[in-house]
Amino acid sequence: MQAPFRKERMAVLGCAVEHGITHFDTARMYGLGSAESELGVFLRTVNRDAVTVATKFGIDVGGAARRLGRFQAPARAVLRKAPALRRAVKRRQEPDLTPRHYDAAVATRSLDQSLAALGVDYVDILFVHGPRPFDTVASDELGEFFERAHRQGKIRAWGVSQDEGLEVDFAGAFAPRGVSQVRGDLLDPPPRPADFGFGVFNRSYTTLYAALRADARLARRWCETLQADPLAPGVLPRLILASSAVATGCRAILYSSTDPRRVADAADAVSSPPDAGLLTRFLALAQQFRRGPAP
């Protein structure tokens, strides 16, 4: 939904399928509550059984924000042309520290809303969305809800998607059947392996690119070790994406973009990765970078 216009959004999703990406991750609150409906438009153009869809419950954007959602296309178009304004808007977004309660009633209502918005009979994975250490997760009744929804054919799997507070393993309550999804990247890997990893690209790319641009000696050492220039167009993104599953301990990684070309490049980085020796050297350099300069 960062792309302001439907034609652009459909092009990104279509490019994903064209290049072998068939898993789509969304949530009730994404795109100011509009992302599920938008994905539903796309799903009507493909074979539903050929793709998998994950959505989440527990975080809502509220009625006012949903009403504003209808105006987000022109607003995003303006912000795209004004980077300074976009940064200012992001700075004003204060984190919501109100404790959230995840229970069967919330999950039931949210799942039915998600199915209606997506225009589907079932979702492949339903996640508890972003519980934090101070939130309440009613694990026992949610476990019963998940089993019941599975028997009803409304979901095929379930689990927890965690963005912060990873020292608390909410997914453990639903093991061994539960699906785990966590934030992490090669510079800040999650504390435990997971089925899905997200947030794998942007932070690691911007941090490494800035450091290599600022330090000629570091860039030269990386060039010599990799036998490739990490600052050359496309090299660093390809290495990050190709190594993310190993670096984070996740079986699959999620990737987001508004540019079909980048989606195609990301798919190619994983389906036709650089040789194993290059990836091993890259991961070793990234680990050294994480540790910082030697004393």
Coordinates of C-alpha atoms in Angstrom, one line a residue:
M1 CA 0.0 0.0 0.0
Q2 CA 3.0 2.3 -0.1
A3 CA 2.3 2.5 -3.8
P4 CA -0.4 5.2 -4.2
F5 CA -2.3 3.8 -7.1
R6 CA -4.0 0.4 -7.7
K7 CA -2.4 -0.1 -11.1
E8 CA 1.0 0.0 -9.4
R9 CA 0.0 -2.3 -6.6
M10 CA -1.4 -4.9 -9.0
A11 CA 1.8 -4.7 -11.1
V12 CA 3.9 -5.5 -8.0
L13 CA 1.7 -8.4 -7.0
G14 CA 1.6 -9.7 -10.6
C15 CA 5.3 -9.5 -10.9
A16 CA 5.7 -11.5 -7.7
V17 CA 3.7 -14.4 -9.1
E18 CA 5.4 -14.2 -12.4
H19 CA 8.8 -14.7 -10.7
G20 CA 7.7 -17.6 -8.5
I21 CA 6.7 -15.7 -5.3
T22 CA 3.4 -17.2 -4.2
H23 CA 3.1 -16.3 -0.5
F24 CA 1.4 -13.0 0.5
D25 CA 1.5 -11.6 4.0
T26 CA -1.0 -9.0 5.1
A27 CA -2.9 -7.9 8.3
R28 CA -6.2 -6.2 9.3
M29 CA -4.3 -2.9 10.0
Y30 CA -2.1 -2.7 7.0
G31 CA -2.7 0.1 4.6
L32 CA -5.0 1.9 7.1
G33 CA -7.2 -1.1 7.0
S34 CA -7.3 -1.3 3.1
A35 CA -4.5 -3.8 2.4
E36 CA -6.6 -7.0 2.7
S37 CA -9.3 -5.7 0.3
E38 CA -6.6 -4.7 -2.2
L39 CA -5.0 -8.1 -2.0
G40 CA -8.4 -9.6 -2.4
V41 CA -8.8 -7.8 -5.7
F42 CA -5.6 -9.4 -6.9
L43 CA -6.5 -12.9 -5.6
R44 CA -9.5 -12.9 -7.9
T45 CA -7.1 -12.8 -10.9
V46 CA -5.1 -15.9 -9.9
N47 CA -5.7 -19.5 -9.0
R48 CA -6.4 -19.3 -5.2
D49 CA -5.0 -22.8 -4.6
A50 CA -1.7 -21.8 -6.3
V51 CA -0.9 -19.1 -3.7
T52 CA -0.8 -18.9 0.1
V53 CA -2.1 -16.0 2.2
A54 CA -1.3 -15.1 5.8
T55 CA -3.1 -12.4 7.8
K56 CA -3.1 -11.3 11.4
F57 CA -5.4 -10.2 14.2
G58 CA -5.0 -8.1 17.3
I59 CA -3.9 -4.7 16.1
D60 CA -6.5 -2.4 14.6
V61 CA -6.1 1.1 13.1
G62 CA -9.4 2.3 14.5
G63 CA -12.5 3.7 12.9
A64 CA -11.1 7.2 12.2
A65 CA -8.0 5.9 10.6
R66 CA -10.0 3.5 8.4
R67 CA -12.2 6.4 7.2
L68 CA -9.0 8.3 6.3
G69 CA -7.8 5.2 4.4
R70 CA -10.0 6.2 1.4
F71 CA -7.8 9.3 1.0
Q72 CA -4.5 7.6 1.3
A73 CA -3.8 7.3 -2.5
P74 CA -3.5 11.1 -3.1
A75 CA -1.7 11.5 0.3
R76 CA 0.9 8.9 -0.5
A77 CA 1.4 10.4 -4.0
V78 CA 2.2 13.8 -2.3
L79 CA 4.5 12.1 0.2
R80 CA 6.3 10.3 -2.5
K81 CA 7.3 13.6 -4.1
A82 CA 8.2 15.2 -0.8
P83 CA 10.8 13.1 1.1
A84 CA 11.3 15.7 3.8
L85 CA 7.6 15.8 4.5
R86 CA 7.5 11.9 4.6
R87 CA 10.3 11.8 7.2
A88 CA 8.5 14.4 9.3
V89 CA 5.3 12.4 9.2
K90 CA 7.2 9.3 10.3
R91 CA 8.8 11.2 13.2
R92 CA 5.3 12.2 14.5
Q93 CA 4.1 8.6 14.6
E94 CA 4.3 7.8 18.3
P95 CA 4.3 4.1 19.4
D96 CA 1.0 3.0 21.0
L97 CA 1.9 1.7 24.5
T98 CA -1.7 0.7 25.4
P99 CA -1.8 -2.9 26.4
R100 CA -3.5 -5.2 23.9
H101 CA -5.6 -8.3 24.8
Y102 CA -5.6 -11.2 22.4
D103 CA -8.4 -13.6 23.0
A104 CA -10.9 -15.9 21.1
A105 CA -13.5 -13.2 20.7
V106 CA -11.1 -10.7 19.1
A107 CA -9.7 -13.5 16.9
T108 CA -13.2 -14.7 15.8
R109 CA -14.4 -11.2 14.8
S110 CA -11.1 -10.3 13.1
L111 CA -10.9 -13.6 11.1
D112 CA -14.5 -13.2 9.7
Q113 CA -13.6 -9.6 8.7
S114 CA -10.4 -10.7 7.0
L115 CA -12.2 -13.4 5.0
A116 CA -14.8 -10.9 3.9
A117 CA -12.2 -8.3 2.9
L118 CA -10.0 -10.8 1.1
G119 CA -13.0 -12.4 -0.6
V120 CA -11.8 -15.9 0.3
D121 CA -13.2 -18.9 2.2
Y122 CA -10.0 -19.5 4.1
V123 CA -6.5 -18.1 4.9
D124 CA -3.5 -20.3 4.9
I125 CA -2.0 -18.8 8.1
L126 CA -3.7 -16.7 10.8
F127 CA -1.2 -15.0 13.1
V128 CA -1.4 -13.4 16.5
H129 CA -0.2 -9.9 15.5
G130 CA 2.8 -8.4 17.3
P131 CA 2.2 -9.2 20.9
R132 CA 4.6 -7.3 23.3
P133 CA 5.8 -8.4 26.7
F134 CA 3.2 -6.3 28.5
D135 CA 0.3 -7.5 26.3
T136 CA -2.1 -10.4 27.3
V137 CA -2.3 -13.4 25.1
A138 CA -5.0 -15.9 26.2
S139 CA -3.1 -18.8 24.8
D140 CA -5.4 -21.6 26.0
E141 CA -8.6 -20.2 24.5
L142 CA -6.8 -19.1 21.4
G143 CA -5.5 -22.6 21.0
E144 CA -9.1 -23.9 21.1
F145 CA -10.2 -21.2 18.7
F146 CA -7.4 -22.1 16.2
E147 CA -8.3 -25.8 16.3
R148 CA -12.0 -24.9 15.8
A149 CA -11.4 -22.5 12.9
H150 CA -9.2 -25.2 11.3
R151 CA -11.9 -27.8 11.6
Q152 CA -14.3 -25.3 10.0
G153 CA -11.9 -24.9 7.1
K154 CA -11.4 -21.2 7.8
I155 CA -7.6 -21.5 8.4
R156 CA -5.0 -24.1 7.5
A157 CA -2.4 -23.0 10.0
W158 CA -1.8 -20.5 12.8
G159 CA 0.9 -19.0 14.9
V160 CA 2.5 -15.7 16.1
S161 CA 4.1 -12.9 14.3
Q162 CA 6.4 -11.0 16.6
D163 CA 8.0 -7.6 15.9
E164 CA 9.5 -6.7 19.2
G165 CA 10.0 -8.1 22.7
L166 CA 11.5 -11.2 21.3
E167 CA 12.8 -12.2 24.7
V168 CA 9.3 -13.5 25.3
D169 CA 8.5 -16.5 23.1
F170 CA 4.7 -16.2 22.6
A171 CA 4.9 -18.7 19.7
G172 CA 6.0 -21.4 22.2
A173 CA 2.5 -21.7 23.6
F174 CA 1.3 -23.0 20.2
A175 CA 4.2 -25.4 19.5
P176 CA 4.8 -27.7 17.9
R177 CA 2.1 -27.0 15.4
G178 CA 2.2 -23.2 15.5
V179 CA 4.0 -21.1 12.8
S180 CA 6.5 -18.6 14.0
Q181 CA 7.2 -15.3 12.3
V182 CA 9.8 -12.8 13.6
R183 CA 11.6 -9.6 12.7
G184 CA 15.4 -9.9 12.2
D185 CA 18.2 -9.3 9.8
L186 CA 21.8 -10.3 9.4
L187 CA 23.0 -7.5 11.6
D188 CA 20.4 -8.1 14.3
P189 CA 19.3 -11.7 13.9
P190 CA 16.3 -13.0 16.0
P191 CA 17.1 -14.9 19.2
R192 CA 15.6 -18.1 17.9
P193 CA 14.9 -19.8 14.5
A194 CA 11.5 -19.2 12.9
D195 CA 9.5 -20.3 10.0
F196 CA 9.3 -16.7 8.5
G197 CA 11.6 -13.7 8.9
F198 CA 10.6 -10.2 8.0
G199 CA 12.4 -6.9 8.0
V200 CA 15.5 -8.6 6.6
F201 CA 16.5 -6.0 4.1
N202 CA 16.2 -2.3 4.7
R203 CA 18.1 -1.8 8.0
S204 CA 21.0 -4.1 7.0
Y205 CA 21.3 -2.5 3.6
T206 CA 21.2 1.1 4.7
T207 CA 23.6 0.4 7.5
L208 CA 26.2 -1.5 5.5
Y209 CA 25.9 0.8 2.4
A210 CA 26.5 3.9 4.5
A211 CA 29.4 2.3 6.4
L212 CA 31.1 1.1 3.2
R213 CA 30.6 4.5 1.5
A214 CA 32.1 6.4 4.5
D215 CA 35.1 4.1 5.1
A216 CA 37.4 3.5 2.1
R217 CA 39.5 1.1 4.0
L218 CA 36.5 -1.0 5.0
A219 CA 35.2 -1.0 1.4
R220 CA 38.6 -2.0 0.1
R221 CA 38.8 -4.9 2.6
W222 CA 35.3 -6.1 1.6
C223 CA 36.2 -5.9 -2.1
E224 CA 39.3 -8.0 -1.5
T225 CA 37.5 -10.6 0.6
L226 CA 34.5 -10.9 -1.6
Q227 CA 36.4 -10.5 -4.9
A228 CA 33.5 -8.2 -5.8
D229 CA 32.6 -4.6 -5.2
P230 CA 29.7 -4.5 -2.7
L231 CA 29.0 -0.9 -3.7
A232 CA 28.4 -1.8 -7.3
P233 CA 24.8 -1.6 -8.4
G234 CA 22.8 -4.5 -7.1
V235 CA 25.6 -6.4 -5.5
L236 CA 24.9 -5.7 -1.8
P237 CA 21.1 -6.1 -2.1
R238 CA 21.6 -9.5 -3.8
L239 CA 24.0 -10.7 -1.2
I240 CA 21.8 -9.6 1.7
L241 CA 18.7 -11.3 0.2
A242 CA 20.5 -14.5 -0.8
S243 CA 22.0 -14.9 2.7
S244 CA 19.0 -13.8 4.8
A245 CA 17.5 -17.2 5.5
V246 CA 20.8 -18.5 6.8
A247 CA 21.7 -15.3 8.7
T248 CA 18.3 -15.1 10.5
G249 CA 17.7 -18.8 11.0
C250 CA 14.3 -18.5 9.2
R251 CA 13.1 -21.0 6.7
A252 CA 11.6 -18.3 4.5
I253 CA 11.9 -14.5 4.3
L254 CA 9.3 -11.8 3.5
Y255 CA 10.2 -9.0 1.2
S256 CA 8.3 -5.8 0.4
S257 CA 8.7 -3.3 -2.4
T258 CA 6.6 -0.9 -4.6
D259 CA 8.9 -1.6 -7.6
P260 CA 8.2 -4.7 -9.8
R261 CA 11.9 -4.6 -11.0
R262 CA 13.1 -5.0 -7.4
V263 CA 10.6 -7.8 -6.8
A264 CA 12.0 -9.6 -9.8
D265 CA 15.6 -9.0 -8.6
A266 CA 14.8 -10.2 -5.1
A267 CA 13.2 -13.4 -6.5
D268 CA 16.3 -14.0 -8.7
A269 CA 18.7 -13.4 -5.8
V270 CA 17.0 -16.3 -3.9
S271 CA 16.3 -18.7 -6.8
S272 CA 19.7 -18.2 -8.5
P273 CA 21.9 -17.1 -5.6
P274 CA 25.6 -16.3 -5.8
D275 CA 28.0 -19.2 -5.2
A276 CA 28.2 -20.6 -1.8
G277 CA 31.8 -19.5 -1.2
L278 CA 30.8 -15.8 -1.9
L279 CA 27.9 -16.0 0.5
T280 CA 30.1 -17.6 3.2
R281 CA 32.6 -14.8 2.9
F282 CA 29.8 -12.2 3.0
L283 CA 28.3 -13.7 6.1
A284 CA 31.7 -13.7 7.8
L285 CA 32.2 -10.0 7.0
A286 CA 28.8 -9.1 8.3
Q287 CA 29.5 -11.0 11.5
Q288 CA 32.7 -9.0 11.9
F289 CA 30.8 -5.8 11.3
R290 CA 28.3 -6.7 14.0
R291 CA 31.0 -7.2 16.5
G292 CA 32.6 -3.9 15.7
P293 CA 36.3 -2.9 15.3
A294 CA 38.9 -5.0 17.1
P295 CA 40.1 -3.3 20.4

